[in-house]
PDB file of C-alpha atoms in Angstrom:
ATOM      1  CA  UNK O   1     135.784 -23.113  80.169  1.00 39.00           C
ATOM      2  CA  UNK O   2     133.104 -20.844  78.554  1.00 43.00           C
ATOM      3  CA  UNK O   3     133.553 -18.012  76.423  1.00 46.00           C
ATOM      4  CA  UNK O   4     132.208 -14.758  77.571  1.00 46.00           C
ATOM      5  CA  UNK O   5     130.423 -14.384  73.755  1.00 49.00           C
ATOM      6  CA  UNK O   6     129.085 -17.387  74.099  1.00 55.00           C
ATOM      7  CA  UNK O   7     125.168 -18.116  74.002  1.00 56.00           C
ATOM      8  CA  UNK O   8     124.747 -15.070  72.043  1.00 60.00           C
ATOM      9  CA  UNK O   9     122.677 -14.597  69.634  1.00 68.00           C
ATOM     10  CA  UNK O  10     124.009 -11.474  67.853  1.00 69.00           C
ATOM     11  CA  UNK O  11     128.085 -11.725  67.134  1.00 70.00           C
ATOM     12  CA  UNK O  12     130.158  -9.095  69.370  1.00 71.00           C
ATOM     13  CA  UNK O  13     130.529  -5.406  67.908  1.00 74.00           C
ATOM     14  CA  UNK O  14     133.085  -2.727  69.168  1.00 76.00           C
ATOM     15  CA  UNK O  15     131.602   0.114  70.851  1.00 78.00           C
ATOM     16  CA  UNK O  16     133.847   3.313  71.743  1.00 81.00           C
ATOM     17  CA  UNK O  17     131.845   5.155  74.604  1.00 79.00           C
ATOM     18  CA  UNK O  18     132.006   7.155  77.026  1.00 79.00           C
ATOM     19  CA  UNK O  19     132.076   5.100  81.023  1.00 76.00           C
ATOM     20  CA  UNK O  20     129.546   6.119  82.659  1.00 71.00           C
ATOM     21  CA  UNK O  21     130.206   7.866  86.192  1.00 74.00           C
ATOM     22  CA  UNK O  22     126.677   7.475  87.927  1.00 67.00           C
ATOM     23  CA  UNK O  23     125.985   5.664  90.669  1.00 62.00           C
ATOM     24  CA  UNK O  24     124.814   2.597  88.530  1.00 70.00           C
ATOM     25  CA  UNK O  25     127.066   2.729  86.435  1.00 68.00           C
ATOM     26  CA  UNK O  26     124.412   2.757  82.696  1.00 78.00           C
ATOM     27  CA  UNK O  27     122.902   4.688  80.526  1.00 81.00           C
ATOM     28  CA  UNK O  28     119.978   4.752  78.329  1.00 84.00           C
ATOM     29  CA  UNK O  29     119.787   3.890  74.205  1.00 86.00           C
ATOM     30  CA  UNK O  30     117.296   6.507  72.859  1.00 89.00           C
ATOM     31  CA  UNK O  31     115.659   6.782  69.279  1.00 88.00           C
ATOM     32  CA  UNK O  32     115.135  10.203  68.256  1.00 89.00           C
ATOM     33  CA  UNK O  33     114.767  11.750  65.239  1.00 86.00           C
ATOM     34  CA  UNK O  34     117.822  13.112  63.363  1.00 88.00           C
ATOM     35  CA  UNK O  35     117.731  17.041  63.473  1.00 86.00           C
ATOM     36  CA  UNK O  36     118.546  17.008  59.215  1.00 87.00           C
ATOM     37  CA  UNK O  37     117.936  13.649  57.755  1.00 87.00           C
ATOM     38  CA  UNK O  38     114.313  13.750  59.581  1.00 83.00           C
ATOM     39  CA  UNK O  39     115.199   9.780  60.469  1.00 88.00           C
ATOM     40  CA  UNK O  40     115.426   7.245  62.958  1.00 87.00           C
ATOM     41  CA  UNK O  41     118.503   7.674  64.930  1.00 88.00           C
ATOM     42  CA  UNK O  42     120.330   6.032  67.937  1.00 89.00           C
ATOM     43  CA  UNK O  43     121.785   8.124  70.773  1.00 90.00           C
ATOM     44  CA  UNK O  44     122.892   7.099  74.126  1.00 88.00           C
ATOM     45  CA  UNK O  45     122.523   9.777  77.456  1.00 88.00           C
ATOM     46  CA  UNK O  46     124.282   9.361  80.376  1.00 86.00           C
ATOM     47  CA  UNK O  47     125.441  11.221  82.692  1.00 85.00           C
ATOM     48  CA  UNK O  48     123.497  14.207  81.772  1.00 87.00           C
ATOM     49  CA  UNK O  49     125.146  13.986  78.255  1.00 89.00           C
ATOM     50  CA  UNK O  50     123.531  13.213  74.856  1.00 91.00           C
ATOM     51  CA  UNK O  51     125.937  11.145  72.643  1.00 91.00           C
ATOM     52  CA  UNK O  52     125.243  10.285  69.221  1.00 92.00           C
ATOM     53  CA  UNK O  53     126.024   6.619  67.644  1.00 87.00           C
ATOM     54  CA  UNK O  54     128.314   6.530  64.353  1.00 89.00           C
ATOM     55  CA  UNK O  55     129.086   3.640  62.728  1.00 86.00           C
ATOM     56  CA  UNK O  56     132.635   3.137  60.761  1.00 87.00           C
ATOM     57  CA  UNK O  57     134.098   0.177  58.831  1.00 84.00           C
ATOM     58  CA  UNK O  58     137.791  -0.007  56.323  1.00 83.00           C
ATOM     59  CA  UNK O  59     137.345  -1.979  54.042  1.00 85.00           C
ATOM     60  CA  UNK O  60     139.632  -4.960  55.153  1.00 87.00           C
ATOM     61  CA  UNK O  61     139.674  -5.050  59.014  1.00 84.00           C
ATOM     62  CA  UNK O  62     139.298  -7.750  62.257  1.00 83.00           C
ATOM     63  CA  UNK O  63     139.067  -7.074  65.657  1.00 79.00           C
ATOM     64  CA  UNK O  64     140.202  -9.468  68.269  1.00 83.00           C
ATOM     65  CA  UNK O  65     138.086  -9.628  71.026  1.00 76.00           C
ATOM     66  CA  UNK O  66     139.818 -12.026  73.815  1.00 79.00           C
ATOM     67  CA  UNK O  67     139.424 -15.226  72.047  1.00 80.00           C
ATOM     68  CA  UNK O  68     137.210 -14.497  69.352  1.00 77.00           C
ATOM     69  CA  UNK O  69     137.341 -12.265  65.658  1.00 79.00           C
ATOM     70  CA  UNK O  70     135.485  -9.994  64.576  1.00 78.00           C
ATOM     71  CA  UNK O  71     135.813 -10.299  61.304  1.00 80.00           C
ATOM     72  CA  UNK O  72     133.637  -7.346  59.691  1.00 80.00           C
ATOM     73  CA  UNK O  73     135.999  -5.126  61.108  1.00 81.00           C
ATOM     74  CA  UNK O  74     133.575  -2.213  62.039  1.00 85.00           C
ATOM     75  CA  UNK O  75     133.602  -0.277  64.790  1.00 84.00           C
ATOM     76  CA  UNK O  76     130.510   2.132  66.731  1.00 84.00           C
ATOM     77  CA  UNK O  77     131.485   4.601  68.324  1.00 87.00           C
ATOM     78  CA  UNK O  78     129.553   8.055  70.642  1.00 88.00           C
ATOM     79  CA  UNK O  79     130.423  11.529  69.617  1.00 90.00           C
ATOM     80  CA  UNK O  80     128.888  14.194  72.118  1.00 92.00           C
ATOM     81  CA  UNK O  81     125.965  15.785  70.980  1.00 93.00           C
ATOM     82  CA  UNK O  82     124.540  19.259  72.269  1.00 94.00           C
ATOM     83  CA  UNK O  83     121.004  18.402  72.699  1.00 91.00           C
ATOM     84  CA  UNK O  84     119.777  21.957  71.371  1.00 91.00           C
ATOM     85  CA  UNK O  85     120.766  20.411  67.979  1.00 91.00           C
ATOM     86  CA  UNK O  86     118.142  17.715  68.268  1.00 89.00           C
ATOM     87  CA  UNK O  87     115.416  20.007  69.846  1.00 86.00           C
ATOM     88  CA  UNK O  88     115.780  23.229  67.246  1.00 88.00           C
ATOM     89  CA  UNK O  89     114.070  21.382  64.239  1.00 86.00           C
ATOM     90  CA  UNK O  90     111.531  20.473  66.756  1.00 82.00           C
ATOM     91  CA  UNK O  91     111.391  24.059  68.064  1.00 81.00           C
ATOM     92  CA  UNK O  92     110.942  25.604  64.439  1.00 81.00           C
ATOM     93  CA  UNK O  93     108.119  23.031  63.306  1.00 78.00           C
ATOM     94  CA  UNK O  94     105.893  23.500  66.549  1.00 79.00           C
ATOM     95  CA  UNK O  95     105.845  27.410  65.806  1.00 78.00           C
ATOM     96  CA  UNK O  96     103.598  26.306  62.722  1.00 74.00           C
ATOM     97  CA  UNK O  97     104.044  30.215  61.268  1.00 74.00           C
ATOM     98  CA  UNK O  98     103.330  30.940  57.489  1.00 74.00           C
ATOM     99  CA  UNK O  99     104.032  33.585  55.493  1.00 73.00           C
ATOM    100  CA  UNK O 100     103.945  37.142  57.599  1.00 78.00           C
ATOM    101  CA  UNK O 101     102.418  35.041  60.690  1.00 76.00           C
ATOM    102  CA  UNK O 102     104.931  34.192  63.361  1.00 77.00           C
ATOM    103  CA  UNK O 103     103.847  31.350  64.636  1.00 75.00           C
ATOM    104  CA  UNK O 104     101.940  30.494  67.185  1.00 76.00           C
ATOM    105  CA  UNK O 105     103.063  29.312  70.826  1.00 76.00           C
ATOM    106  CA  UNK O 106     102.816  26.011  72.217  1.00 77.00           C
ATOM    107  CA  UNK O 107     103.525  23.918  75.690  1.00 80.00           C
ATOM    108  CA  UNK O 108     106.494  21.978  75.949  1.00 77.00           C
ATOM    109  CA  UNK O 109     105.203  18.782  75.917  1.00 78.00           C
ATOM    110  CA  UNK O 110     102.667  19.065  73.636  1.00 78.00           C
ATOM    111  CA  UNK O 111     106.151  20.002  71.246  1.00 74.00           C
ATOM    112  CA  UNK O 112     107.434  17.444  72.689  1.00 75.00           C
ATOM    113  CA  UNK O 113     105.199  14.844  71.569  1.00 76.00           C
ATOM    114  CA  UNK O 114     106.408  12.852  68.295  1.00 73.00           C
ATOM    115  CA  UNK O 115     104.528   9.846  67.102  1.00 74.00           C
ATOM    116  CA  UNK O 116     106.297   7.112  66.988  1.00 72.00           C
ATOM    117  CA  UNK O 117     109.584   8.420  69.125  1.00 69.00           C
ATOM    118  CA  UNK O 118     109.005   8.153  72.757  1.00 72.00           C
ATOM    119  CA  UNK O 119     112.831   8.704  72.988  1.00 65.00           C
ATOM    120  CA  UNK O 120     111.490  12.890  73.180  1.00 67.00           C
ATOM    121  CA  UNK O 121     108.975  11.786  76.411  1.00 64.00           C
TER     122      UNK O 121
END
């Protein structure tokens, strides 16, 4: 009898998120940047909804998943995540103003565009 984490290469995590109610039933992992730390972040959207990825471990924990342990004891989990949070920074930097000048505008997605993150695309 096989177990179902069997054959893989990473060891099982916990993941509290939300189930998604589309048709397919998935979602997609995107890699934006974070709106205050200016770095890589995961978030996952589905269902129109933008959740952010958080990661939290005690210091002595296991889970027991089925049959096997996880032993570190962490847990990810998705906290909703009001998109205009993510796109404000963006918003501010594309103005490019200066001093007295305003700023200047811009089309969507040329703002849009972010080397490196096609997460925004």
């Amino acid at each position: 009898m096989a177990l179902w984490c069997e054959n893989m290469s990473l060891p099982p995590r916990v993941l509290v998120a939300p189930r998604p109610s589309g048709a397919n039933g998935q979602g997609n992992i995107l890699l934006l940047r974070h709106p205050k730390l200016e770095e890589e972040t995961q978030y996952l959207f589905t269902d129109g909804q933008l959740h952010e990825f958080n990661w939290f471990k005690e210091r002595y924990g296991s889970w027991f998943l089925g049959d096997y342990v996880c032993e570190d004891g962490s847990v990810y989990y998705c906290t909703l995540v009001d998109p205009i949070f993510i796109l404000l920074p963006l918003f501010e930097a594309a103005r490019m103003s200066n001093g007295k000048d305003l700023g200047k505008f811009r089309q969507l997605d040329e703002i849009l565009y972010i080397e490196g993150y096609p997460g925004y695309q």
